């Protein structure tokens, strides 16, 4: 049980830093966001469909906002601005930036869930953070 106590302290420390960014589980309904958005950039003639890209970015921005992933949301706001401007270079740059921020959030959530599982496996309970 002593190990569980340390895990619980680690959990509280981790959640405190993560809480500002995340409010609930990442929306897993679109885990291939980057691939899907990139595929909409081009049709057979390499013509960018900015409207369709923007629609997908908007959807992902809403999901990011709903879980409190503020950094992802902010990157996607800038991404949408480049879509409105039909700026391919800006869109490509922010696609990579969005991918980076998404994986940061994903890694943090995976760490959180591992800590939770270790606490539960050790017979403890998940601390409530107020």
Phi, psi and omega in degrees: 000335179297320178297322179297321178300316177295318177299321179295321177295316176301319180299311181299316179299313181295314181297323180300318180285327183278333188302327180297330182266328189236139177247331178202180185306136176306139178294105183275001182292345180222061184290342181259035185309309186297315180296317181295314180297316180298323181293334179277351179295326188230141166258195184301331182264014180062033177263130183282131174260083185298326181295317180290319177300313181301320179299318179290320179296320179299316179298315180292326177298318178297317178296317180296318179296319184294337178261000178083019179277076188299318181295319177297312180303315181296320177296320182290330175298314178296320178303314180298324178298320178293327175297315179301322180280353185055043182260098184298315181299316178297318178298316180296320178298314183282339171298314178294320179296318178297318178300316179299310181295322178300314182290331173298313179297314181301315180296320178296318179295320178298320176297315179302313182292326176295316178300315179301314182295321178296320178297312180295318178297330179276003178090006180267182177239154180288124180297142176269129182254124181254000000 
